[in-house]
Amino acid sequence: MIFNIKSVFLSATLLLGVMTPMVDAQTAADNSQRISELARQLEATRTELNTTRSQLQHLREQSAADSSQVTWHDSPEFTGLDQASQLSSFSESGSVVQAANAFACDSCPNCRTSVCSGVPELCDCCAEKLSWKKGKFRILPFGAVFAEAIGTNRSTQLRGSPLFLLPGPAPGIDDSRFTASAQQSIFGLNITGPDVGGFRTSANVAVNFFGEQPIQNNPGLFALLAYAELRNDDWRFWVGQDADAIGRQNTNSPAWSSHKMQGNVGQIRPGFRAERFFQCSDMIGSSLYFGLTQQAVNDFIADPVVAGIDNGLPNAEARWEVTLGPAEKGQRPLLFAIGGLIGETRAVDNLALSASNVSTSWAVIPELRMEWERWGFQGECFAGQAIGTYNGAIGQSLNPNDGEAIYSTGGFGEFFFHQSPSFTTSIGYGIDNPRDSDLGTIPPAGTVGQRARNEAYWLNFIWRLSEEWETRFEVSHLETTYIAPSNNSSTMLYHGLVKYSF
């Protein structure tokens, strides 16, 4: 009996000795699995927190965008400030930053949410990863590299982005031209700072490579943007150099000029600007803009004997916009706006001495944009005088013979169709038609004469290969007439472009 008890005790001891390591091993395995599960839960919680933060930021910025109804794009397929693309045209306010939107994305790879809509609406996660920091300021670089080729059988003014045709050659002389250019390439910085009195603060600086006076065809740095702004849901105040805030519509052309001087008005100039946003209802938005900007007469760049200055006063600009329909990414299907300006222009002589005649610069510029499903239309028209600095009257403000103002009317319209999310076709027409009786001849020969009419038809295609890569191609017919008919010229233009945005 005693032997049996000892045997049982010994067996139990041996069994316990064997089982103890097994239990310890199982416990360690259970702990490791628990730790892994807690780590996964922690990561899921962190991801959910980032997503919630990004969505909250998006809702705040979407509210501001819905109120402002500012469109930062140079073509209908973009619905953020495609500022690399917005900067690829002369006009449309803020627009620029029409290049910063090169960062726009439908599915953000950083925060895995569909909230990124481009500068200044980058989600916190993306902005943090893409920017530099200096104290309270965050600096975000943006830009685009453009490579383009232009073929024509007539000489144009501004070869890298044709504006009008120069007088035709003598009969029998070949005047064919081919231009390869990267001057439209853009580099810029978007800078955001601390809030001030309920306003978000930011600044934008951007340049391309068309040179100080692009119309002279001399490559170099050209200041597209250099402005600072205060903005909230109701107001935007900005000072410095920016695209004109009147005449904001642009074509889908691959050219930087976007058919300027061919019916599309707008330029880039310094000024002091303010805009008030109104959210009338879920289906109606509105804004009211007012600005004081620099008057300039740039005729002398193309016609050395024509010169003028301001008369001691800035140009006063105003624009009222109404948008209708459900808002999507800060844009509604229907936009109507009417803008205008008034100022004074003083003629100067060849010695830059002020002449006695002072002309009133003025313009009225209605705009219309519609988009329904896959179809759309965008355009504007204008009437005014001494508006060469706004690219009206084919870039002419004053008569070279008497220094008087030139009156002109014109406009453009463009229909577009999205065959797919990545492919868009557009067809358009534009005309700029100064009043012949206001035009003069160019001394000393007195035979060339000023430009009397500039008219273009075009068909273009946009193919977006990815968020970064885009190609455009346009075939157009351009005709420029002069008050001296022997100088009239017309041509077909073929313009291809490849763009890489970063």
XYZ file of C-alpha atoms in Angstrom:
502
model
C 0.000 0.000 0.000
C 2.841 2.266 0.969
C 4.593 1.325 -2.280
C 1.488 2.247 -4.291
C 1.216 5.617 -2.578
C 4.876 6.332 -3.261
C 4.411 5.279 -6.878
C 1.449 7.561 -7.319
C 3.295 10.458 -5.672
C 6.328 9.888 -7.850
C 4.206 9.712 -11.017
C 2.391 12.913 -10.140
C 5.672 14.680 -9.495
C 7.080 13.561 -12.809
C 3.865 14.578 -14.642
C 3.894 18.001 -12.969
C 7.508 18.479 -13.970
C 6.608 17.711 -17.581
C 3.436 19.842 -17.698
C 4.864 22.961 -16.076
C 7.030 23.976 -19.099
C 4.116 23.228 -21.400
C 1.815 25.513 -19.385
C 4.485 28.237 -19.324
C 4.935 27.950 -23.081
C 1.193 28.163 -23.662
C 0.946 31.207 -21.407
C 3.764 32.954 -23.314
C 2.055 32.169 -26.605
C -1.233 33.557 -25.282
C 0.508 36.739 -24.098
C 2.238 37.231 -27.438
C -1.059 36.823 -29.284
C -2.717 39.276 -26.919
C 0.077 41.820 -27.454
C -0.262 41.473 -31.240
C -4.022 41.937 -30.997
C -3.603 45.057 -28.837
C -1.053 46.439 -31.324
C -3.497 45.910 -34.200
C -6.274 47.601 -32.221
C -3.953 50.518 -31.424
C -3.041 50.915 -35.125
C -6.702 50.736 -36.126
C -7.558 53.397 -33.532
C -4.724 55.633 -34.770
C -5.887 55.232 -38.395
C -9.484 56.004 -37.415
C -8.331 59.094 -35.517
C -6.345 60.354 -38.526
C -9.317 59.695 -40.793
C -11.673 61.586 -38.461
C -9.235 64.513 -38.213
C -8.872 64.638 -41.997
C -12.624 64.475 -42.542
C -13.156 67.287 -40.044
C -10.569 69.426 -41.837
C -12.206 68.616 -45.159
C -15.655 69.636 -43.885
C -14.287 72.973 -42.670
C -12.536 73.686 -45.958
C -15.462 72.420 -48.027
C -17.736 74.883 -46.233
C -15.388 77.707 -47.161
C -15.119 76.472 -50.728
C -18.889 76.164 -51.090
C -19.304 79.707 -49.864
C -16.628 81.188 -52.049
C -17.392 79.345 -55.250
C -13.876 80.199 -56.382
C -12.752 77.938 -59.208
C -9.046 77.268 -59.324
C -8.743 75.531 -62.632
C -7.896 76.253 -66.182
C -10.070 73.505 -67.659
C -13.376 71.881 -66.766
C -11.958 68.552 -65.675
C -10.216 70.117 -62.690
C -12.293 71.227 -59.743
C -9.743 72.452 -57.281
C -7.126 75.303 -57.763
C -5.243 73.313 -60.378
C -2.738 76.078 -59.936
C -0.065 74.430 -62.028
C -2.758 74.488 -64.666
C -4.389 77.752 -63.435
C -1.035 79.362 -63.690
C -0.768 78.075 -67.206
C -3.091 80.883 -68.254
C -2.920 84.663 -67.843
C -6.116 85.057 -65.839
C -8.397 83.742 -63.197
C -7.775 84.925 -59.708
C -5.818 83.045 -57.134
C -5.639 81.082 -59.580
C -2.822 80.351 -59.490
C -2.267 78.888 -56.813
C -4.388 77.768 -60.555
C -0.453 75.319 -60.003
C -0.597 74.196 -56.497
C -3.483 71.903 -57.295
C -1.079 69.630 -59.022
C -1.277 67.898 -55.632
C -5.019 67.234 -55.968
C -5.881 63.581 -55.434
C -9.028 61.482 -55.392
C -7.645 58.838 -53.031
C -4.981 60.173 -50.726
C -2.129 57.673 -50.376
C -1.044 59.222 -47.085
C -4.267 59.279 -45.104
C -6.269 56.820 -47.232
C -9.242 59.163 -47.435
C -10.771 61.067 -50.356
C -10.288 64.531 -48.923
C -7.383 66.134 -50.780
C -8.438 68.839 -53.216
C -5.209 70.745 -53.727
C -3.554 73.773 -52.184
C -4.776 75.384 -50.037
C -7.159 72.491 -49.264
C -4.612 69.735 -48.640
C -5.588 67.543 -45.699
C -3.423 67.874 -42.578
C -1.822 64.487 -43.182
C -0.716 65.297 -46.749
C 0.355 68.839 -45.951
C 2.452 67.594 -43.049
C 4.260 65.065 -45.217
C 4.758 67.340 -48.241
C 5.804 70.580 -46.558
C 8.750 72.213 -44.855
C 8.386 73.980 -41.523
C 9.925 77.217 -40.300
C 8.631 78.205 -36.902
C 4.902 78.832 -37.213
C 5.028 78.694 -41.005
C 4.585 75.705 -43.291
C 6.084 75.867 -46.785
C 4.776 73.604 -49.530
C 6.546 73.564 -52.917
C 4.555 72.938 -56.082
C 5.122 73.122 -59.794
C 4.978 71.529 -63.208
C 7.393 70.862 -66.039
C 6.021 71.645 -69.510
C 7.440 70.513 -72.836
C 5.662 71.853 -75.903
C 6.065 72.103 -79.661
C 4.347 74.620 -81.961
C 4.251 74.547 -85.732
C 2.947 77.330 -87.997
C 3.553 78.725 -91.480
C 3.468 82.366 -90.316
C 5.455 84.356 -87.759
C 3.646 84.980 -84.462
C 4.059 87.394 -81.592
C 5.194 85.447 -78.488
C 6.398 82.294 -80.207
C 6.000 80.054 -77.152
C 2.354 81.052 -76.727
C 1.028 82.778 -79.896
C -1.028 85.935 -79.391
C -1.357 87.384 -82.921
C 0.344 87.159 -86.303
C 2.989 89.572 -87.471
C 2.577 91.167 -90.922
C 2.751 88.558 -93.662
C 5.849 88.157 -95.845
C 6.136 89.197 -99.468
C 4.551 86.766 -101.948
C 6.643 83.672 -102.556
C 8.592 83.874 -99.281
C 8.281 80.927 -96.897
C 7.627 82.064 -93.333
C 7.136 78.670 -91.645
C 8.121 78.439 -87.976
C 8.732 75.639 -85.472
C 9.096 76.315 -81.761
C 10.058 73.892 -78.988
C 9.753 75.389 -75.522
C 9.719 74.667 -71.806
C 9.058 78.298 -70.798
C 5.603 77.498 -69.459
C 7.159 75.372 -66.684
C 6.212 76.601 -63.214
C 7.784 76.531 -59.788
C 6.143 77.987 -56.702
C 5.776 77.957 -52.939
C 2.566 77.937 -50.912
C 3.148 79.316 -47.430
C 0.659 78.997 -44.565
C 1.022 80.794 -41.259
C -0.781 81.202 -37.939
C -4.392 82.364 -37.841
C -4.974 86.068 -37.207
C -8.245 87.334 -35.758
C -10.348 84.500 -37.165
C -8.600 84.548 -40.574
C -6.366 81.887 -42.055
C -3.134 83.379 -43.389
C -1.158 82.263 -46.423
C 1.055 83.484 -49.240
C 1.915 82.255 -52.712
C 4.956 82.874 -54.881
C 5.373 81.374 -58.368
C 7.399 81.957 -61.510
C 7.591 80.642 -65.050
C 10.283 81.262 -67.673
C 8.776 83.655 -70.241
C 10.982 86.544 -69.146
C 10.262 89.984 -67.719
C 8.405 91.030 -70.897
C 7.048 87.798 -72.433
C 5.918 89.411 -75.694
C 9.569 90.111 -76.575
C 10.356 86.368 -76.760
C 13.313 86.699 -74.369
C 13.441 83.744 -71.921
C 13.934 84.474 -68.239
C 12.022 84.462 -64.979
C 8.507 85.904 -65.029
C 6.698 86.599 -61.742
C 3.308 84.932 -61.929
C 2.357 85.253 -58.277
C 3.619 87.129 -55.255
C 0.747 87.768 -52.855
C -0.331 87.285 -49.245
C -3.895 86.725 -48.104
C -6.248 86.611 -45.139
C -9.251 84.335 -45.563
C -12.194 82.846 -43.685
C -15.600 81.485 -44.668
C -16.972 84.960 -45.439
C -14.056 87.079 -46.642
C -10.835 86.976 -48.614
C -8.327 89.840 -48.559
C -5.145 89.629 -50.615
C -2.370 92.008 -51.618
C 0.429 91.691 -54.148
C 0.708 90.334 -57.680
C -1.974 87.922 -58.859
C -4.026 87.087 -61.911
C -6.904 89.470 -62.657
C -10.013 88.760 -60.621
C -12.270 89.957 -63.462
C -12.652 87.937 -66.648
C -11.814 84.679 -64.853
C -12.859 82.216 -67.566
C -10.164 80.483 -69.605
C -10.005 78.022 -72.465
C -8.637 74.469 -72.459
C -5.839 75.436 -74.826
C -2.334 74.079 -74.198
C -0.981 77.631 -74.662
C -0.084 79.657 -71.585
C -1.876 82.637 -73.143
C -5.132 80.639 -73.394
C -6.205 82.628 -76.501
C -5.517 86.019 -74.949
C -5.846 88.898 -77.450
C -8.173 86.562 -79.364
C -11.265 87.292 -77.279
C -10.058 86.166 -73.850
C -9.179 89.081 -71.558
C -7.200 89.143 -68.326
C -3.621 89.689 -67.210
C -1.405 89.536 -64.149
C -0.896 92.680 -62.069
C -0.259 93.916 -58.505
C -3.066 95.327 -56.422
C -5.132 95.354 -53.245
C -8.165 93.082 -53.425
C -11.116 91.920 -51.326
C -13.927 89.434 -51.926
C -17.069 88.729 -49.881
C -18.684 85.289 -50.078
C -22.395 84.611 -49.572
C -24.021 81.210 -49.018
C -27.584 82.040 -50.027
C -28.863 78.444 -49.794
C -27.746 74.879 -50.465
C -28.344 75.546 -54.179
C -27.237 79.176 -54.522
C -23.916 80.834 -53.845
C -22.636 84.313 -54.587
C -19.578 86.518 -54.199
C -18.721 90.193 -54.588
C -15.196 91.342 -55.457
C -13.566 94.775 -55.347
C -9.968 95.711 -56.084
C -7.572 98.597 -56.670
C -4.917 97.548 -59.176
C -2.007 98.912 -61.183
C -2.737 100.617 -64.480
C -0.107 99.945 -67.147
C 0.150 100.618 -70.868
C 2.318 97.931 -72.434
C 1.761 98.837 -76.100
C 5.341 100.090 -76.392
C 6.652 96.519 -76.054
C 5.248 95.624 -79.470
C 4.971 99.181 -80.880
C 7.852 101.329 -79.513
C 6.207 104.664 -80.327
C 3.068 103.966 -78.271
C 3.412 104.635 -74.569
C 1.252 105.650 -71.658
C 1.116 105.698 -67.876
C -1.475 105.929 -65.150
C -2.879 109.338 -64.307
C -2.090 109.172 -60.598
C -4.968 106.809 -59.787
C -5.296 103.011 -59.653
C -7.802 101.041 -61.679
C -10.951 100.234 -59.693
C -12.293 96.734 -60.400
C -15.509 95.016 -59.339
C -17.162 91.659 -60.055
C -20.415 89.998 -58.950
C -20.812 86.235 -59.293
C -23.804 83.918 -58.833
C -23.578 80.116 -58.893
C -26.504 77.705 -59.028
C -26.956 73.990 -58.414
C -25.603 71.421 -55.968
C -22.030 72.146 -54.901
C -19.396 69.541 -55.622
C -15.768 70.183 -54.663
C -16.413 73.905 -54.409
C -18.052 74.302 -57.812
C -21.658 74.435 -59.002
C -22.986 73.498 -62.455
C -23.963 77.045 -63.471
C -21.943 80.242 -63.010
C -22.828 83.725 -64.156
C -20.706 86.764 -63.399
C -20.345 90.329 -64.541
C -17.252 92.382 -63.858
C -15.770 95.685 -64.866
C -13.103 98.282 -64.318
C -12.572 102.007 -64.558
C -9.407 104.079 -64.477
C -7.435 106.710 -66.352
C -4.595 106.470 -68.883
C -2.282 109.356 -69.757
C -0.394 109.281 -73.060
C 3.338 110.033 -73.074
C 5.621 110.982 -75.952
C 8.847 109.375 -77.114
C 10.775 111.179 -74.361
C 8.380 109.783 -71.726
C 6.978 113.282 -71.150
C 3.290 113.372 -70.301
C 1.021 114.462 -73.112
C -2.072 116.524 -72.544
C -4.646 113.881 -73.418
C -5.974 111.652 -70.642
C -8.342 108.816 -71.547
C -10.758 106.873 -69.391
C -9.980 103.170 -69.229
C -13.110 101.108 -68.736
C -14.528 97.687 -69.496
C -17.584 95.521 -68.857
C -16.972 91.748 -68.852
C -19.849 89.215 -68.510
C -18.908 85.559 -67.908
C -20.797 82.276 -68.238
C -19.907 78.713 -67.342
C -22.220 75.680 -67.500
C -21.545 72.001 -66.973
C -24.068 69.198 -67.097
C -23.099 65.536 -66.891
C -20.364 65.148 -69.540
C -21.006 68.369 -71.506
C -20.088 71.933 -70.689
C -19.573 75.483 -71.934
C -17.356 78.330 -70.768
C -16.891 81.810 -72.157
C -16.912 85.549 -71.683
C -17.277 88.723 -73.724
C -16.147 92.300 -73.223
C -16.524 95.895 -74.336
C -14.250 98.726 -73.314
C -11.506 101.167 -74.207
C -7.828 101.620 -73.307
C -7.687 98.024 -72.066
C -4.600 96.747 -73.841
C -3.107 96.010 -70.435
C -5.966 93.524 -69.907
C -5.135 91.883 -73.255
C -8.133 93.563 -74.888
C -8.023 95.385 -78.253
C -5.301 92.912 -79.316
C -3.023 94.413 -76.682
C -3.507 98.016 -77.862
C -4.610 100.866 -75.589
C -3.748 104.080 -77.463
C -3.585 105.401 -81.002
C 0.101 106.096 -81.845
C -0.788 109.180 -83.880
C -2.923 111.143 -81.429
C -2.640 109.227 -78.132
C -6.408 108.700 -77.912
C -7.987 105.563 -76.425
C -8.923 102.564 -78.600
C -12.396 101.043 -78.170
C -12.827 97.312 -78.703
C -15.328 94.482 -78.341
C -14.821 90.738 -78.367
C -15.133 87.470 -76.521
C -14.785 83.719 -76.728
C -16.893 80.612 -76.241
C -15.809 77.004 -75.832
C -17.817 73.769 -75.655
C -16.214 70.731 -74.074
C -17.114 67.067 -73.761
C -15.667 64.464 -71.382
C -15.470 61.220 -73.348
C -14.101 59.593 -70.199
C -12.666 60.751 -66.869
C -9.248 60.927 -68.530
C -10.109 62.381 -71.962
C -11.732 65.712 -72.892
C -12.409 67.320 -76.275
C -13.097 71.055 -76.717
C -14.050 73.264 -79.642
C -14.070 77.042 -79.476
C -14.041 80.421 -81.186
C -12.695 83.805 -80.132
C -12.472 87.300 -81.611
C -11.013 90.670 -80.604
C -12.246 93.512 -82.814
C -10.995 97.071 -82.125
C -12.890 99.949 -83.736
C -11.097 100.769 -86.983
C -11.627 104.525 -86.696
C -9.663 104.527 -83.397
C -6.567 102.926 -84.944
C -3.510 104.622 -86.421
C -0.300 103.892 -88.300
C 3.093 103.218 -86.803
C 5.669 105.968 -87.558
C 8.042 106.645 -89.137
C 7.130 104.559 -92.164
C 3.427 104.928 -91.491
C 2.558 101.829 -93.491
C 2.238 98.990 -90.981
C -0.722 100.258 -89.027
C -2.262 98.863 -85.880
C -4.023 95.515 -85.630
C -7.689 95.743 -86.613
C -8.997 92.226 -85.931
C -7.748 88.970 -84.388
C -9.859 85.851 -84.832
C -9.290 82.180 -83.942
C -11.044 78.824 -84.223
C -9.688 75.812 -82.361
C -10.136 72.145 -81.537
C -8.165 70.633 -78.671
C -7.801 67.374 -76.784
C -6.741 66.691 -73.201
C -5.527 63.254 -72.144
C -4.765 62.772 -68.455
C -2.513 59.756 -68.206
C -2.327 59.999 -64.406
C -2.553 62.593 -61.661
C 0.952 63.730 -62.560
C 1.101 63.300 -66.341
C -1.045 65.144 -68.866
C -0.827 65.783 -72.584
C -2.733 68.289 -74.721
C -2.930 68.913 -78.436
C -4.643 71.740 -80.314
C -5.136 72.554 -83.967
C -6.334 76.115 -84.624
C -6.756 78.701 -87.340
C -5.600 82.237 -86.518
C -6.155 85.319 -88.668
C -4.843 88.812 -87.884
C -5.852 91.796 -89.998
C -4.286 95.251 -89.995
C -5.599 98.651 -91.042
C -3.095 98.295 -93.891
C -4.575 95.243 -95.694
C -1.249 94.291 -97.272
C -0.050 93.241 -93.810
C -2.909 90.807 -93.159
C -1.867 87.280 -92.232
C -3.511 83.929 -91.479
C -2.222 80.474 -90.590
C -2.937 77.059 -89.140
C -1.249 76.364 -85.803
C -0.432 72.953 -84.341
C 0.375 72.941 -80.652
C 1.306 69.897 -78.563
C 2.163 69.819 -74.870
C 3.254 67.313 -72.226
C 3.041 68.295 -68.551
C 4.408 66.630 -65.436
C 3.057 68.085 -62.207
C 4.705 67.718 -58.813
